[in-house]
Amino acid sequence: MLIHPAPTALLRAATAAVGVAALTAGALGSAVPAHADAAVSPKKSAITIVGAGWGHGKGMSQYGAYGAATKGLKYDEIIDFYYPGTTLDELPGGNVIRVWITADTDKSLAVRPVAGQKVVDSKGVSVTLPTGKKYNKWRISRSGDKRVLAYRDPKGTYTRLSNKLDPKRVWYIQNSKTGTVKLAMPNGNTKTYRGKLALRFSGTGARTVNYVSMETYLRGVVPAEMPASWSAEAVKAQAVAARTYAAKLRSVVSSGSIYDLCDTTACQVYRGVAVEQPASDKAISGTANKVVEYKDKLALTMFSSSNGGWSASAGADYPYLKAKKDPYDGLKRDQTWSVTLSSAKIQKAYTSVGTLKSVQITDRDGDGTYGGRVEKVKITGAKGSVTVTGASFKSKFGLKERLFKVIGGGDPATTTANYLHWQALGGTASNLGEPTGAEKVVAGGSVLAFPNADLWWSPDTGSHLLTGPVRAAYNDLGGATSKLGFPKTDVVTSDTGTSADFELGRIACPTSGDCVVSYG
């Protein structure tokens, strides 16, 4: 089954941050409806859904950026590809971002004692927090409209500390010696953040907010959103996109807001000092203060794990977030997936329809694989039918993307990586036509053969298409049982001929002459 776990950092959803609902309403909207698919009846009391991509598909594909970087694109070229029509500019240095630490849910701000730590109010009055065996934890809590400072001793008893801070002003905890604060979480864990932490009142409650410079903030974002080990230019592109995204959200919050954005996938992932990496730090400093603009205004630089080979449109209000084919998205990993849903599960989700009769995609946006992303799905049963949005259906069953197709029952032969790849290319309507036979197991992987092409798959390389003289030369050598191993790329066509990379070598076939096989 081609269902790969992605890094947690890459499971980011469509944005939904404070003050950004209006901003993203258009960006998360749909395009012009396209054709309807045929209704599909369950087989063996199940339906199978095949799809591609992971996330909302708008803006930059993170896997696509990785693929583009391996093809030699620099970070600014990657940005230009995924946000066409934009330009790069710079933010003022030292600008501050306010981040709500959402997991600190106890309506107080507690920190571990560290030498040099102070509490400072918004007027500049400060008090140094003592350390020693007597002090197990320091806490700022709320009492009515005032703040209270107390410490906890080893027995768990809290004692208030008398001080000259203004209890009605905002209090910040900071440490000029270390530049960090160790936040004591409600579950007993400790998270370290740079900058300073404040307890901000919200209604009758309170929230912990991290005040930190933009460039320092990114040190806890970029490696949380994209592995720092990926190609340097891809990580640089991620730094620029993340910086711009944060600055954009900050620019639209209301004047009375107590924070600019959150630290989860609802905004963008921020994990503080724990995830900082030298490689991502280098990418951030190498693009210092760079942001993306459209017509001299900050762009909404949305990004997701994978667009499935075709980016999604965000509508007319965001011309730089357009639908177009992405040749880079699948270069580093096959992005297709499948899910089998039992009739019982669908009936439980939509109880009014009764016994399931069929599932039909009735609207698509018309852009890309399968005819585009799903806009509407009709579920029909013995008692009636219900039509839901593609987004609702995706959420209901935990699908990775709206770029999917319903193909029938839970037959394992129709859910292999090669079969899904074939479906993504258009299935029987593609240039491949019908397979010449059943998929064969070869050398720990598999091959699905067609009259003029082959799809090869292994767990390490994913599914790749070989055609023309490259295919012929590979088969003559023995295919995956040869010294080359499995293909790592599809066949690439250039002005001089065709080529493909393999686990242990390369085949290059010039437009005239014999193919050249190189190993290593």
Short mmCIF file of C-alpha atoms in Angstrom, two decimals:
data_model
loop_
_atom_site.label_atom_id
_atom_site.label_comp_id
_atom_site.label_asym_id
_atom_site.label_seq_id
_atom_site.Cartn_x
_atom_site.Cartn_y
_atom_site.Cartn_z
CA MET A 1 0.00 0.00 0.00
CA LEU A 2 1.41 3.37 -0.95
CA ILE A 3 0.66 5.29 2.21
CA HIS A 4 3.81 6.98 3.45
CA PRO A 5 4.03 8.75 6.80
CA ALA A 6 5.25 12.33 6.34
CA PRO A 7 7.34 14.31 8.81
CA THR A 8 5.07 15.80 11.45
CA ALA A 9 6.24 19.22 10.35
CA LEU A 10 4.77 18.64 6.95
CA LEU A 11 1.26 17.91 8.10
CA ARG A 12 0.28 21.54 8.00
CA ALA A 13 -3.31 22.38 7.25
CA ALA A 14 -4.81 25.26 5.35
CA THR A 15 -4.13 28.36 7.38
CA ALA A 16 -6.58 29.61 10.00
CA ALA A 17 -4.86 32.18 12.20
CA VAL A 18 -6.06 35.07 14.32
CA GLY A 19 -7.23 37.95 12.19
CA VAL A 20 -6.66 35.93 9.02
CA ALA A 21 -10.09 34.43 8.43
CA ALA A 22 -11.03 37.20 6.04
CA LEU A 23 -7.57 37.18 4.48
CA THR A 24 -7.71 33.50 3.61
CA ALA A 25 -11.39 33.17 2.77
CA GLY A 26 -10.67 33.72 -0.90
CA ALA A 27 -7.46 31.73 -0.81
CA LEU A 28 -9.31 28.70 0.46
CA GLY A 29 -12.21 29.04 -1.94
CA SER A 30 -13.00 26.96 -5.01
CA ALA A 31 -12.56 27.51 -8.72
CA VAL A 32 -15.04 27.00 -11.54
CA PRO A 33 -16.76 23.58 -11.24
CA ALA A 34 -15.72 20.95 -13.79
CA HIS A 35 -17.23 17.64 -14.91
CA ALA A 36 -18.78 14.93 -12.76
CA ASP A 37 -17.31 11.45 -12.41
CA ALA A 38 -19.41 8.33 -12.84
CA ALA A 39 -21.06 6.99 -9.68
CA VAL A 40 -19.08 4.12 -8.14
CA SER A 41 -20.79 1.27 -6.31
CA PRO A 42 -19.05 -0.54 -3.47
CA LYS A 43 -17.39 -3.88 -4.14
CA LYS A 44 -16.84 -6.35 -1.33
CA SER A 45 -18.65 -3.81 0.90
CA ALA A 46 -15.98 -1.13 0.33
CA ILE A 47 -14.79 1.60 -1.98
CA THR A 48 -11.20 2.55 -2.71
CA ILE A 49 -10.04 6.13 -3.12
CA VAL A 50 -6.78 6.93 -4.90
CA GLY A 51 -5.23 10.35 -4.68
CA ALA A 52 -2.10 12.44 -4.79
CA GLY A 53 -0.56 15.11 -2.60
CA TRP A 54 -0.78 16.07 1.04
CA GLY A 55 -2.27 19.35 2.25
CA HIS A 56 -4.19 22.10 0.47
CA GLY A 57 -1.90 22.30 -2.57
CA LYS A 58 -1.77 26.11 -2.69
CA GLY A 59 1.52 27.92 -3.12
CA MET A 60 4.78 26.10 -2.53
CA SER A 61 4.98 22.33 -2.42
CA GLN A 62 7.65 21.49 0.14
CA TYR A 63 8.55 18.24 -1.60
CA GLY A 64 8.43 20.19 -4.85
CA ALA A 65 10.92 22.72 -3.49
CA TYR A 66 13.16 19.80 -2.53
CA GLY A 67 12.86 18.33 -6.02
CA ALA A 68 13.48 21.70 -7.69
CA ALA A 69 16.61 22.24 -5.60
CA THR A 70 18.02 18.88 -6.66
CA LYS A 71 17.49 19.98 -10.27
CA GLY A 72 19.70 23.02 -9.67
CA LEU A 73 17.14 25.76 -8.95
CA LYS A 74 18.24 28.42 -6.47
CA TYR A 75 15.91 29.52 -3.68
CA ASP A 76 14.78 32.66 -5.50
CA GLU A 77 13.96 30.57 -8.59
CA ILE A 78 11.95 28.17 -6.43
CA ILE A 79 10.05 31.11 -4.95
CA ASP A 80 9.43 32.51 -8.43
CA PHE A 81 8.07 29.17 -9.64
CA TYR A 82 5.63 28.69 -6.78
CA TYR A 83 4.63 32.37 -6.40
CA PRO A 84 4.76 33.64 -10.00
CA GLY A 85 4.63 37.38 -10.54
CA THR A 86 6.07 38.19 -7.10
CA THR A 87 9.31 39.92 -6.16
CA LEU A 88 11.70 39.70 -3.21
CA ASP A 89 12.10 42.57 -0.77
CA GLU A 90 13.40 42.95 2.78
CA LEU A 91 11.80 43.49 6.18
CA PRO A 92 13.41 45.95 8.61
CA GLY A 93 15.95 44.16 10.80
CA GLY A 94 15.07 43.31 14.41
CA ASN A 95 11.30 43.32 13.96
CA VAL A 96 9.42 41.35 16.62
CA ILE A 97 6.77 38.65 16.23
CA ARG A 98 4.36 37.61 19.01
CA VAL A 99 3.62 33.88 19.14
CA TRP A 100 0.87 32.27 21.21
CA ILE A 101 2.22 29.10 22.87
CA THR A 102 -0.97 27.09 22.55
CA ALA A 103 0.03 24.05 24.63
CA ASP A 104 0.42 26.20 27.77
CA THR A 105 -3.22 25.88 28.75
CA ASP A 106 -3.30 26.45 32.53
CA LYS A 107 -3.92 30.23 32.25
CA SER A 108 -0.64 31.03 34.01
CA LEU A 109 3.01 31.44 33.02
CA ALA A 110 5.41 29.16 34.88
CA VAL A 111 9.17 28.97 34.29
CA ARG A 112 12.11 26.99 35.65
CA PRO A 113 14.52 28.98 37.88
CA VAL A 114 17.66 30.05 36.00
CA ALA A 115 20.32 32.54 37.13
CA GLY A 116 19.89 35.97 35.55
CA GLN A 117 16.14 35.68 35.01
CA LYS A 118 13.98 38.75 35.57
CA VAL A 119 10.36 39.84 35.42
CA VAL A 120 9.97 43.26 33.81
CA ASP A 121 6.74 45.23 33.48
CA SER A 122 5.86 47.32 30.43
CA LYS A 123 7.10 50.46 32.21
CA GLY A 124 10.56 48.99 32.70
CA VAL A 125 10.36 48.18 36.43
CA SER A 126 12.03 44.82 37.07
CA VAL A 127 12.61 42.18 39.72
CA THR A 128 15.30 39.50 39.60
CA LEU A 129 14.06 35.98 40.30
CA PRO A 130 16.15 34.22 42.96
CA THR A 131 17.46 30.68 42.42
CA GLY A 132 18.39 27.95 44.84
CA LYS A 133 16.90 24.87 46.53
CA LYS A 134 14.02 26.93 47.88
CA TYR A 135 12.74 27.75 44.39
CA ASN A 136 11.32 24.92 42.32
CA LYS A 137 9.34 27.03 39.88
CA TRP A 138 8.32 30.66 39.26
CA ARG A 139 4.77 31.54 38.20
CA ILE A 140 2.86 34.57 37.01
CA SER A 141 -0.88 34.07 37.44
CA ARG A 142 -4.01 36.15 37.09
CA SER A 143 -6.12 37.50 39.94
CA GLY A 144 -8.96 39.59 38.56
CA ASP A 145 -7.35 42.30 36.46
CA LYS A 146 -3.98 41.99 38.18
CA ARG A 147 -0.90 39.80 37.88
CA VAL A 148 0.58 37.89 40.80
CA LEU A 149 4.18 36.62 41.10
CA ALA A 150 4.88 33.53 43.21
CA TYR A 151 7.37 30.70 43.59
CA ARG A 152 6.79 27.02 44.32
CA ASP A 153 8.92 25.27 46.90
CA PRO A 154 9.98 21.58 46.76
CA LYS A 155 6.84 20.62 48.72
CA GLY A 156 4.60 22.13 46.03
CA THR A 157 3.46 25.17 48.03
CA TYR A 158 3.24 28.52 46.25
CA THR A 159 4.34 31.70 48.05
CA ARG A 160 3.79 35.20 46.71
CA LEU A 161 6.83 37.41 46.19
CA SER A 162 6.37 41.04 47.17
CA ASN A 163 7.56 43.36 44.38
CA LYS A 164 7.22 46.87 42.92
CA LEU A 165 5.91 45.76 39.52
CA ASP A 166 2.68 47.36 38.33
CA PRO A 167 0.19 44.44 38.52
CA LYS A 168 -2.04 45.96 35.83
CA ARG A 169 0.73 46.27 33.26
CA VAL A 170 2.03 43.48 31.02
CA TRP A 171 4.82 41.47 32.70
CA TYR A 172 7.61 39.81 30.72
CA ILE A 173 10.01 37.09 31.84
CA GLN A 174 13.43 37.33 30.21
CA ASN A 175 17.09 36.47 30.78
CA SER A 176 19.73 38.77 29.32
CA LYS A 177 22.48 36.30 30.21
CA THR A 178 21.13 33.27 28.34
CA GLY A 179 18.70 34.92 25.93
CA THR A 180 16.28 32.08 26.66
CA VAL A 181 13.44 31.21 29.03
CA LYS A 182 12.55 27.66 30.14
CA LEU A 183 8.77 27.39 30.08
CA ALA A 184 7.28 24.82 32.51
CA MET A 185 4.39 23.17 30.68
CA PRO A 186 1.19 21.92 32.38
CA ASN A 187 2.17 18.29 31.59
CA GLY A 188 5.48 18.65 33.44
CA ASN A 189 7.69 19.05 30.38
CA THR A 190 9.97 22.01 29.78
CA LYS A 191 10.18 23.95 26.52
CA THR A 192 12.90 26.52 25.91
CA TYR A 193 12.21 29.70 23.96
CA ARG A 194 14.38 32.59 22.93
CA GLY A 195 13.31 36.19 23.56
CA LYS A 196 10.84 36.79 26.35
CA LEU A 197 7.55 35.32 27.56
CA ALA A 198 4.51 37.24 28.75
CA LEU A 199 1.17 36.34 30.31
CA ARG A 200 -1.43 38.20 28.27
CA PHE A 201 -5.00 38.50 29.48
CA SER A 202 -7.74 37.29 27.17
CA GLY A 203 -11.34 37.67 28.33
CA THR A 204 -11.41 36.07 31.76
CA GLY A 205 -8.45 33.86 30.96
CA ALA A 206 -4.80 34.30 30.02
CA ARG A 207 -2.38 33.09 27.33
CA THR A 208 1.38 32.66 27.20
CA VAL A 209 2.93 34.70 24.38
CA ASN A 210 6.53 34.55 23.15
CA TYR A 211 8.00 37.88 22.03
CA VAL A 212 10.95 37.17 19.73
CA SER A 213 12.70 38.73 16.75
CA MET A 214 11.55 37.44 13.37
CA GLU A 215 14.90 35.91 12.42
CA THR A 216 15.20 34.16 15.78
CA TYR A 217 11.59 32.94 15.55
CA LEU A 218 12.39 31.30 12.21
CA ARG A 219 15.06 29.16 13.86
CA GLY A 220 12.23 27.32 15.60
CA VAL A 221 9.97 27.26 12.53
CA VAL A 222 11.98 26.28 9.46
CA PRO A 223 13.31 22.90 10.72
CA ALA A 224 9.85 22.15 12.16
CA GLU A 225 8.25 22.71 8.75
CA MET A 226 10.97 21.17 6.53
CA PRO A 227 13.82 18.80 7.43
CA ALA A 228 17.03 20.82 7.69
CA SER A 229 18.85 17.94 5.97
CA TRP A 230 17.08 18.64 2.68
CA SER A 231 18.82 20.56 -0.11
CA ALA A 232 20.06 23.95 1.09
CA GLU A 233 18.22 25.93 -1.58
CA ALA A 234 14.92 24.23 -0.65
CA VAL A 235 15.45 25.10 3.02
CA LYS A 236 16.22 28.70 2.02
CA ALA A 237 12.97 28.83 0.03
CA GLN A 238 11.16 27.51 3.13
CA ALA A 239 12.77 30.24 5.24
CA VAL A 240 11.59 32.96 2.86
CA ALA A 241 8.08 31.50 2.65
CA ALA A 242 7.80 31.09 6.43
CA ARG A 243 9.14 34.60 7.10
CA THR A 244 6.72 36.14 4.63
CA TYR A 245 3.81 34.08 5.94
CA ALA A 246 4.42 35.20 9.52
CA ALA A 247 4.85 38.83 8.48
CA LYS A 248 1.63 38.65 6.44
CA LEU A 249 -0.37 37.29 9.37
CA ARG A 250 1.12 39.92 11.64
CA SER A 251 0.12 42.65 9.21
CA VAL A 252 -3.58 41.82 9.39
CA VAL A 253 -4.18 41.26 13.12
CA SER A 254 -6.43 43.75 14.86
CA SER A 255 -4.86 46.54 16.90
CA GLY A 256 -6.12 44.98 20.13
CA SER A 257 -4.79 41.52 19.46
CA ILE A 258 -2.47 40.06 22.11
CA TYR A 259 -0.53 37.89 19.63
CA ASP A 260 0.26 37.75 15.91
CA LEU A 261 0.03 34.02 15.20
CA CYS A 262 -0.02 30.63 16.92
CA ASP A 263 2.58 27.86 17.05
CA THR A 264 0.65 25.00 15.42
CA THR A 265 -0.24 23.88 11.90
CA ALA A 266 -3.24 26.23 12.10
CA CYS A 267 -0.66 29.01 11.55
CA GLN A 268 2.78 27.51 11.06
CA VAL A 269 4.67 25.15 13.32
CA TYR A 270 7.00 26.78 15.89
CA ARG A 271 8.85 24.64 18.45
CA GLY A 272 11.45 26.96 19.89
CA VAL A 273 15.04 26.05 20.69
CA ALA A 274 14.44 22.27 20.69
CA VAL A 275 14.37 21.96 16.89
CA GLU A 276 17.07 24.45 15.91
CA GLN A 277 19.62 23.06 13.44
CA PRO A 278 22.86 24.53 12.03
CA ALA A 279 21.73 23.85 8.44
CA SER A 280 18.41 25.66 8.81
CA ASP A 281 20.09 28.48 10.77
CA LYS A 282 22.40 28.91 7.79
CA ALA A 283 19.43 29.01 5.40
CA ILE A 284 17.76 31.67 7.52
CA SER A 285 20.87 33.86 7.75
CA GLY A 286 21.51 33.30 4.04
CA THR A 287 18.12 34.85 3.23
CA ALA A 288 18.08 37.35 6.11
CA ASN A 289 14.92 39.49 6.15
CA LYS A 290 13.94 38.42 2.61
CA VAL A 291 10.19 38.39 2.00
CA VAL A 292 7.89 37.83 -0.98
CA GLU A 293 5.79 40.72 -2.25
CA TYR A 294 3.11 41.13 -4.86
CA LYS A 295 2.59 44.67 -6.12
CA ASP A 296 4.62 46.04 -3.18
CA LYS A 297 2.55 44.22 -0.55
CA LEU A 298 3.39 41.10 1.42
CA ALA A 299 2.21 37.97 -0.36
CA LEU A 300 0.26 35.19 1.34
CA THR A 301 2.94 32.54 0.89
CA MET A 302 0.89 29.43 1.59
CA PHE A 303 2.70 26.10 1.42
CA SER A 304 1.95 22.43 2.00
CA SER A 305 3.75 19.11 1.96
CA SER A 306 2.85 18.07 -1.59
CA ASN A 307 0.50 19.33 -4.30
CA GLY A 308 0.30 15.93 -6.00
CA GLY A 309 1.93 17.28 -9.16
CA TRP A 310 -0.50 20.15 -9.68
CA SER A 311 -0.81 23.27 -7.55
CA ALA A 312 -4.25 24.57 -6.56
CA SER A 313 -5.67 27.99 -7.35
CA ALA A 314 -6.49 30.35 -4.48
CA GLY A 315 -8.81 32.45 -6.63
CA ALA A 316 -8.69 35.79 -8.39
CA ASP A 317 -7.66 37.71 -5.26
CA TYR A 318 -4.37 35.79 -5.19
CA PRO A 319 -3.06 35.65 -8.78
CA TYR A 320 0.32 34.40 -7.57
CA LEU A 321 -1.35 31.33 -6.03
CA LYS A 322 -2.35 29.77 -9.31
CA ALA A 323 -3.15 26.30 -10.57
CA LYS A 324 -0.40 24.84 -12.71
CA LYS A 325 1.50 21.62 -13.35
CA ASP A 326 4.41 21.03 -10.98
CA PRO A 327 7.23 18.95 -12.52
CA TYR A 328 9.20 18.93 -9.25
CA ASP A 329 6.66 17.65 -6.70
CA GLY A 330 7.19 13.93 -7.33
CA LEU A 331 10.93 13.91 -7.96
CA LYS A 332 11.96 12.97 -4.43
CA ARG A 333 9.02 10.75 -3.55
CA ASP A 334 5.97 9.25 -5.21
CA GLN A 335 3.09 11.37 -3.86
CA THR A 336 0.20 9.05 -4.71
CA TRP A 337 -1.79 7.29 -1.98
CA SER A 338 -4.87 5.16 -1.47
CA VAL A 339 -7.51 4.62 1.19
CA THR A 340 -10.13 1.88 1.36
CA LEU A 341 -13.37 2.83 3.13
CA SER A 342 -15.87 0.22 4.20
CA SER A 343 -19.52 0.71 3.39
CA ALA A 344 -20.22 0.53 7.12
CA LYS A 345 -17.87 3.45 7.82
CA ILE A 346 -19.49 5.61 5.14
CA GLN A 347 -22.98 4.68 6.33
CA LYS A 348 -22.03 5.63 9.89
CA ALA A 349 -20.74 9.00 8.68
CA TYR A 350 -23.92 9.70 6.68
CA THR A 351 -26.65 7.85 8.56
CA SER A 352 -29.54 9.41 6.62
CA VAL A 353 -28.69 7.57 3.38
CA GLY A 354 -29.15 4.05 4.76
CA THR A 355 -27.40 1.14 3.03
CA LEU A 356 -24.70 2.53 0.74
CA LYS A 357 -25.40 2.28 -2.98
CA SER A 358 -22.80 4.56 -4.56
CA VAL A 359 -20.34 7.42 -4.14
CA GLN A 360 -20.03 9.99 -6.90
CA ILE A 361 -17.77 12.98 -7.38
CA THR A 362 -20.11 15.55 -8.92
CA ASP A 363 -17.85 18.62 -9.16
CA ARG A 364 -14.13 19.26 -9.60
CA ASP A 365 -12.17 22.48 -9.99
CA GLY A 366 -10.88 21.35 -13.40
CA ASP A 367 -7.17 21.77 -12.67
CA GLY A 368 -4.84 18.78 -12.86
CA THR A 369 -4.86 15.07 -12.17
CA TYR A 370 -8.19 13.21 -12.25
CA GLY A 371 -9.81 16.35 -13.67
CA GLY A 372 -8.95 18.51 -10.69
CA ARG A 373 -9.57 18.73 -6.95
CA VAL A 374 -12.90 17.52 -5.66
CA GLU A 375 -15.51 20.19 -4.97
CA LYS A 376 -18.60 18.06 -4.28
CA VAL A 377 -19.31 14.42 -3.45
CA LYS A 378 -22.70 12.72 -3.60
CA ILE A 379 -23.30 9.75 -1.30
CA THR A 380 -26.35 7.69 -2.28
CA GLY A 381 -28.03 4.98 -0.24
CA ALA A 382 -31.27 3.00 -0.06
CA LYS A 383 -33.00 5.82 1.89
CA GLY A 384 -31.74 8.78 -0.15
CA SER A 385 -28.64 10.82 -0.87
CA VAL A 386 -26.56 13.63 0.54
CA THR A 387 -24.11 15.96 -1.22
CA VAL A 388 -21.12 17.33 0.70
CA THR A 389 -18.14 19.46 -0.19
CA GLY A 390 -14.86 17.84 -1.16
CA ALA A 391 -13.23 19.51 1.82
CA SER A 392 -15.85 18.07 4.18
CA PHE A 393 -15.46 14.57 2.71
CA LYS A 394 -11.67 14.85 2.97
CA SER A 395 -11.90 15.89 6.61
CA LYS A 396 -14.51 13.28 7.50
CA PHE A 397 -12.29 10.39 6.43
CA GLY A 398 -8.84 11.88 7.05
CA LEU A 399 -7.83 12.00 3.38
CA LYS A 400 -4.56 13.76 2.59
CA GLU A 401 -5.82 15.95 -0.24
CA ARG A 402 -8.88 16.84 -2.32
CA LEU A 403 -7.02 15.59 -5.38
CA PHE A 404 -8.55 12.13 -5.52
CA LYS A 405 -10.70 9.66 -7.43
CA VAL A 406 -13.12 6.91 -6.35
CA ILE A 407 -12.22 3.71 -8.19
CA GLY A 408 -14.24 0.89 -6.59
CA GLY A 409 -13.79 -1.84 -4.05
CA GLY A 410 -10.91 -2.85 -1.83
CA ASP A 411 -8.98 -5.02 -4.29
CA PRO A 412 -5.27 -4.90 -3.26
CA ALA A 413 -4.25 -5.16 -6.93
CA THR A 414 -5.76 -1.72 -7.54
CA THR A 415 -3.98 0.05 -4.68
CA THR A 416 -0.29 -0.58 -5.39
CA ALA A 417 2.02 2.36 -5.97
CA ASN A 418 2.41 1.55 -9.66
CA TYR A 419 -1.32 1.21 -10.17
CA LEU A 420 -1.93 4.55 -8.42
CA HIS A 421 0.79 6.15 -10.55
CA TRP A 422 -0.96 4.84 -13.65
CA GLN A 423 -4.27 6.24 -12.42
CA ALA A 424 -2.64 9.59 -11.71
CA LEU A 425 -1.37 9.68 -15.30
CA GLY A 426 -4.92 9.15 -16.57
CA GLY A 427 -5.38 5.38 -16.40
CA THR A 428 -6.75 3.83 -19.58
CA ALA A 429 -7.21 7.31 -21.05
CA SER A 430 -3.46 7.99 -20.79
CA ASN A 431 -0.84 7.26 -23.44
CA LEU A 432 0.04 4.12 -21.51
CA GLY A 433 -3.23 2.36 -22.25
CA GLU A 434 -3.97 -0.91 -20.44
CA PRO A 435 -1.34 -3.01 -18.61
CA THR A 436 -0.17 -6.03 -20.59
CA GLY A 437 -0.69 -8.24 -17.55
CA ALA A 438 -0.71 -8.41 -13.77
CA GLU A 439 1.90 -6.52 -11.78
CA LYS A 440 4.98 -8.66 -11.13
CA VAL A 441 7.15 -8.84 -8.02
CA VAL A 442 10.82 -8.25 -8.89
CA ALA A 443 13.91 -7.89 -6.66
CA GLY A 444 12.00 -6.69 -3.62
CA GLY A 445 9.87 -4.31 -5.70
CA SER A 446 7.46 -4.60 -8.61
CA VAL A 447 6.89 -3.73 -12.25
CA LEU A 448 3.64 -2.97 -14.08
CA ALA A 449 4.22 -3.35 -17.82
CA PHE A 450 2.42 -1.58 -20.67
CA PRO A 451 2.80 -1.94 -24.45
CA ASN A 452 5.33 0.90 -24.68
CA ALA A 453 6.27 1.69 -21.08
CA ASP A 454 6.94 0.20 -17.64
CA LEU A 455 6.23 1.44 -14.13
CA TRP A 456 8.87 0.26 -11.65
CA TRP A 457 8.50 0.52 -7.86
CA SER A 458 10.57 -0.22 -4.77
CA PRO A 459 10.13 0.91 -1.15
CA ASP A 460 13.26 3.09 -1.39
CA THR A 461 12.63 4.72 -4.76
CA GLY A 462 8.85 4.90 -5.22
CA SER A 463 7.15 4.45 -8.59
CA HIS A 464 8.84 5.70 -11.77
CA LEU A 465 7.96 5.54 -15.46
CA LEU A 466 10.43 4.32 -18.08
CA THR A 467 9.76 4.76 -21.78
CA GLY A 468 11.56 4.73 -25.15
CA PRO A 469 15.21 3.78 -25.55
CA VAL A 470 15.94 4.17 -21.82
CA ARG A 471 13.30 1.55 -21.08
CA ALA A 472 14.67 -0.76 -23.79
CA ALA A 473 18.27 -0.44 -22.56
CA TYR A 474 17.22 -1.04 -18.94
CA ASN A 475 15.25 -4.15 -19.84
CA ASP A 476 18.15 -5.46 -21.95
CA LEU A 477 20.38 -5.16 -18.87
CA GLY A 478 17.92 -7.16 -16.77
CA GLY A 479 15.80 -4.42 -15.25
CA ALA A 480 15.83 -4.17 -11.45
CA THR A 481 17.94 -7.32 -11.17
CA SER A 482 20.81 -5.55 -12.96
CA LYS A 483 23.62 -3.59 -11.28
CA LEU A 484 21.60 -0.39 -11.75
CA GLY A 485 18.87 -1.37 -9.30
CA PHE A 486 15.52 0.45 -9.46
CA PRO A 487 14.92 3.78 -11.24
CA LYS A 488 15.05 6.88 -9.03
CA THR A 489 13.48 9.20 -11.63
CA ASP A 490 11.13 9.05 -14.58
CA VAL A 491 12.66 9.42 -18.03
CA VAL A 492 13.75 13.02 -18.55
CA THR A 493 13.75 14.50 -22.07
CA SER A 494 16.20 17.23 -23.10
CA ASP A 495 17.49 18.77 -26.32
CA THR A 496 20.22 16.12 -26.51
CA GLY A 497 18.13 13.02 -25.75
CA THR A 498 16.56 11.14 -22.86
CA SER A 499 17.91 9.86 -19.55
CA ALA A 500 16.97 8.40 -16.18
CA ASP A 501 18.77 7.98 -12.87
CA PHE A 502 18.87 4.69 -11.01
CA GLU A 503 19.92 3.57 -7.54
CA LEU A 504 23.42 2.70 -8.74
CA GLY A 505 23.87 4.51 -12.02
CA ARG A 506 22.41 6.28 -15.02
CA ILE A 507 21.22 5.56 -18.56
CA ALA A 508 21.56 8.37 -21.11
CA CYS A 509 20.28 7.91 -24.66
CA PRO A 510 21.27 10.60 -27.19
CA THR A 511 18.90 11.55 -29.99
CA SER A 512 21.19 9.62 -32.32
CA GLY A 513 23.53 6.81 -31.37
CA ASP A 514 23.63 4.17 -28.66
CA CYS A 515 22.58 4.60 -25.04
CA VAL A 516 25.35 5.07 -22.48
CA VAL A 517 25.17 3.25 -19.15
CA SER A 518 27.22 4.59 -16.24
CA TYR A 519 27.49 3.04 -12.79
CA GLY A 520 28.09 4.53 -9.38
#
